[in-house]
Short mmCIF file of C-alpha atoms in Angstrom, two decimals:
data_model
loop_
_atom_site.label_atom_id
_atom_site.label_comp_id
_atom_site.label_asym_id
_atom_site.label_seq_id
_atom_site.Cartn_x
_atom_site.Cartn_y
_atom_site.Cartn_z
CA UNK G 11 32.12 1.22 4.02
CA UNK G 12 34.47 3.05 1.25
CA UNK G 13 32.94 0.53 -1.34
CA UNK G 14 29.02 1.59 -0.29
CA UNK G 15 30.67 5.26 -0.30
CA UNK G 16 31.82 4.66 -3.85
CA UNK G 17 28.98 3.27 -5.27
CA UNK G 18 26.56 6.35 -3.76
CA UNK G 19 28.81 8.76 -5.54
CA UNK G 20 28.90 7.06 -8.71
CA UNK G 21 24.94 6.30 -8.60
CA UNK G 22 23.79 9.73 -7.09
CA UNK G 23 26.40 11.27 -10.00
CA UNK G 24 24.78 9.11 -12.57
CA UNK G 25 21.13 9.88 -11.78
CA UNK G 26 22.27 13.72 -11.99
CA UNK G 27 23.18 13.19 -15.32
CA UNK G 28 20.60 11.45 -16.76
CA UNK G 29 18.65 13.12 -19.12
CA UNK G 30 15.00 11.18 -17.91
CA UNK G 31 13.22 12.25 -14.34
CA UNK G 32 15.71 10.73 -11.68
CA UNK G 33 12.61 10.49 -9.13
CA UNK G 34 11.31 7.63 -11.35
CA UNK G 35 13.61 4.55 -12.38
CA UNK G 36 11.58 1.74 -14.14
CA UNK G 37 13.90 -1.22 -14.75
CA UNK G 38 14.66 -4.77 -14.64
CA UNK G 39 17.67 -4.77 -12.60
CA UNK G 40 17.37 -5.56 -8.67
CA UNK G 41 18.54 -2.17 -6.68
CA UNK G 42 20.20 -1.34 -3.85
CA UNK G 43 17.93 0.16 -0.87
CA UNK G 44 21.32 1.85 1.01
CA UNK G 45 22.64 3.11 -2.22
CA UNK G 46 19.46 4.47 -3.46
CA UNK G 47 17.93 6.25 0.10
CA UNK G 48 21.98 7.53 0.14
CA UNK G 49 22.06 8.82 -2.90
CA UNK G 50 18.66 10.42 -2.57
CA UNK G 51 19.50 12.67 0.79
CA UNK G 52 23.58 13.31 -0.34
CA UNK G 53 24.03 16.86 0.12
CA UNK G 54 20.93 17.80 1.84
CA UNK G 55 21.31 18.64 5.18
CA UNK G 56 17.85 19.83 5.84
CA UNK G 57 16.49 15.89 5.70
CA UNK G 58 15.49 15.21 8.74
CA UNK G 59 13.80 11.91 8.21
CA UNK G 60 13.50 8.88 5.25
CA UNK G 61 11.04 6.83 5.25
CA UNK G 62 11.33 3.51 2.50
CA UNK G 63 8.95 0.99 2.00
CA UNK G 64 10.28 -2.05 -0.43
CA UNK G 65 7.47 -4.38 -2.38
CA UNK G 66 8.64 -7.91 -2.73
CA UNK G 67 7.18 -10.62 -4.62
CA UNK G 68 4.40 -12.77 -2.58
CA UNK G 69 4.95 -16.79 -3.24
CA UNK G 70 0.97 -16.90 -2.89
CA UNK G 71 -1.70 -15.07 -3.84
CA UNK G 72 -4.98 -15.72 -3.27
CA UNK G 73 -4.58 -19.02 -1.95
CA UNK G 74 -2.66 -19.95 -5.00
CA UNK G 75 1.56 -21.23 -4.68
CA UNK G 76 3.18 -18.61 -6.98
CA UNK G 77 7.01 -18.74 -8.54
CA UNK G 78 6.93 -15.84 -10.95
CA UNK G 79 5.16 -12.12 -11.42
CA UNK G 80 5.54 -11.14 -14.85
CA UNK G 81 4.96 -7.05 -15.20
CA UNK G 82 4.74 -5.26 -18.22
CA UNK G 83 4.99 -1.16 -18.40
CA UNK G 84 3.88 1.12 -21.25
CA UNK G 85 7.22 3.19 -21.40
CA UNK G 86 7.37 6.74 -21.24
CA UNK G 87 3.73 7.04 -20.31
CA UNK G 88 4.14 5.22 -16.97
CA UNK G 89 7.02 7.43 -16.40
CA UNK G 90 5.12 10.50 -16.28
CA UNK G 91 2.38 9.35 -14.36
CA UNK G 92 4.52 8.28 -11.89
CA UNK G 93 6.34 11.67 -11.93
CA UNK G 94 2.73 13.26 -12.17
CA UNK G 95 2.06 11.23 -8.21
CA UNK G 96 5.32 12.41 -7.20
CA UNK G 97 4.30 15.55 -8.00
CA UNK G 98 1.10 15.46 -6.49
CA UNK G 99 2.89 13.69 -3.21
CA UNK G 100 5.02 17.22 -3.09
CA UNK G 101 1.99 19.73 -3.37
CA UNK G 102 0.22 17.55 -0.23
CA UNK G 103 3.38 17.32 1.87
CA UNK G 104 6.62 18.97 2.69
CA UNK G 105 8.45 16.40 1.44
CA UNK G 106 12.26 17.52 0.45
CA UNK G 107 12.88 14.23 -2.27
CA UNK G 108 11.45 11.25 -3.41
CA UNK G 109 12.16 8.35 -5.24
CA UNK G 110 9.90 5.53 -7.01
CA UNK G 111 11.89 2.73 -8.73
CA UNK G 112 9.73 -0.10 -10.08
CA UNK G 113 10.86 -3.33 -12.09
CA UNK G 114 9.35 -4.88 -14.61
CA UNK G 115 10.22 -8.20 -16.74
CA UNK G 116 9.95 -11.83 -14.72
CA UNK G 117 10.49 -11.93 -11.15
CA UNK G 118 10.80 -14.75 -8.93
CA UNK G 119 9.23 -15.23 -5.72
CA UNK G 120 10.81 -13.35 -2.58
CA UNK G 121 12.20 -10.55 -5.59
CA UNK G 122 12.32 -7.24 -4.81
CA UNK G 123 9.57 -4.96 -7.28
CA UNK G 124 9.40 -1.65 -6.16
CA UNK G 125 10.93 1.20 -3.78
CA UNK G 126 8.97 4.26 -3.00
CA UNK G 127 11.98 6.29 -0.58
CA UNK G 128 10.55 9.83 0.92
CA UNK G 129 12.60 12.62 2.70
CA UNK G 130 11.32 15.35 4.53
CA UNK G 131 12.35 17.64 7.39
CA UNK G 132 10.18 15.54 9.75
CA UNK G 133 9.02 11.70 10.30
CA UNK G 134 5.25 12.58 9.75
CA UNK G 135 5.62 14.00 6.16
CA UNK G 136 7.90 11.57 5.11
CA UNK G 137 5.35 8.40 6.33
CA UNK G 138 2.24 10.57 5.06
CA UNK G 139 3.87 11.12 1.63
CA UNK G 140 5.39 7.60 0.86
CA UNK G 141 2.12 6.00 2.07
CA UNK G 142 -0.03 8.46 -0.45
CA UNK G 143 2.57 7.43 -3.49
CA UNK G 144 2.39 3.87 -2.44
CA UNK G 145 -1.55 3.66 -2.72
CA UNK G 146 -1.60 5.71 -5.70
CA UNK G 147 1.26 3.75 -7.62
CA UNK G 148 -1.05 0.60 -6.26
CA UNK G 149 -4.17 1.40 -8.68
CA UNK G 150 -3.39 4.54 -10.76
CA UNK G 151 0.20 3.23 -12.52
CA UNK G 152 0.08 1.77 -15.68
CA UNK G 153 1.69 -1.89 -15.12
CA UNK G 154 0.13 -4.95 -16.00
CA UNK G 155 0.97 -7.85 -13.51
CA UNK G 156 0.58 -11.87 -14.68
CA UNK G 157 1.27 -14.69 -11.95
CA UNK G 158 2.75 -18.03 -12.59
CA UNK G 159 2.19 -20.95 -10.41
CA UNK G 160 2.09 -24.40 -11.09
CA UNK G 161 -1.85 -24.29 -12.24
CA UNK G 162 -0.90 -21.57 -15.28
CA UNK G 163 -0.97 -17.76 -15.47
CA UNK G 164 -3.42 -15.07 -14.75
CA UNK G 165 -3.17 -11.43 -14.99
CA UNK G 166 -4.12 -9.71 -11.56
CA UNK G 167 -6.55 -7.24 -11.04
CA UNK G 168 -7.14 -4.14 -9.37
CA UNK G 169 -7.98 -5.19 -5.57
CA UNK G 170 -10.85 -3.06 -4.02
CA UNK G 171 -8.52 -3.03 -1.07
CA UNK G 172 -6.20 -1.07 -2.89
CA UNK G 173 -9.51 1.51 -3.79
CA UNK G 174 -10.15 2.27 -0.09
CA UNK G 175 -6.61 3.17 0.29
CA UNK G 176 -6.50 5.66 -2.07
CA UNK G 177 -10.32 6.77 -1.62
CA UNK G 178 -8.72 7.74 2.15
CA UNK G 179 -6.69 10.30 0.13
CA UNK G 180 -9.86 12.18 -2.05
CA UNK G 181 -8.81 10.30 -5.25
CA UNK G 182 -11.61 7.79 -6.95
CA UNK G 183 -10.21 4.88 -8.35
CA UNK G 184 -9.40 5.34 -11.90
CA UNK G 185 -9.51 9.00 -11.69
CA UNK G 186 -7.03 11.67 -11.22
CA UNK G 187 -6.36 14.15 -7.96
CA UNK G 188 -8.16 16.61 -7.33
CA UNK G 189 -6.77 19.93 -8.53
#
């Protein structure tokens, strides 16, 4: 318990200090879901409710045996887009914090990719919100995903699956949110 407590003060005290947007983390190191909801709510006594959802590496796709996802970022730029649909999250709900961290580089099978964490006063906002930033980082973030299976590579493309979701929210794929 003292070692978790220790390593939520030095990562909350190290996002504070960081000169980039500490609501967006892109990365290739694996993180830490405790440490990272933890850090996000420290001091905040109003947070009623955290909601979390964690993306992990499929080993198929499409029918297909896969043992790798290779994603690729354009830096800064994906920052601020993801900052812009953190943003747009906060004008839609009464969401206290949020938090997107996504990796990038070659991940294995089972690997953890991405953590979209959400606090609010109540349950509802919190779900709302983190579902809206999950469809939108889905199709709107710049990342470029290749799978590797035993037949080769391919690079992945946008699902129309992932276009209803965030059609539910007023936002056409490939287009921005409505002002």
């Amino acid at each position: 318990r003292r070692q978790l407590e220790t390593a939520i003060a030095a990562l909350a005290a190290e996002r504070a200090t960081s000169k980039m947007d500490a609501r967006v983390i892109i990365q290739t190191e694996d993180f830490d879901l405790s440490a990272e909801v933890a850090a996000l709510r420290a001091g905040d006594g109003g947070v009623g409710a955290v909601v979390a959802f964690v993306g992990t590496v499929r080993d198929r796709s499409e029918g297909a045996e896969i043992s790798a996802l290779e994603l690729e970022h354009y830096p800064g730029m994906t920052e601020r887009a993801i900052g812009s649909m953190i943003d747009e999250a906060a004008r839609r709900f009464e969401i206290r914090a949020a938090r997107v961290i996504h990796r990038v580089g070659t991940l294995a099978a089972r690997d953890q990719i991405v953590l979209v964490a959400v606090c609010s006063a109540n349950r509802g906002e919190a779900f709302q919100a983190c579902e809206f930033l999950m469809d939108y980082l889905k199709t709107q973030a710049p990342f470029w995903k290749k799978e590797h299976g035993p037949n080769g590579a391919r690079w992945v493309d946008a699902r129309v699956s992932d276009d209803a979701a965030l059609a539910r929210w007023g936002i056409a794929a490939g287009g921005n949110a409505p002002s």
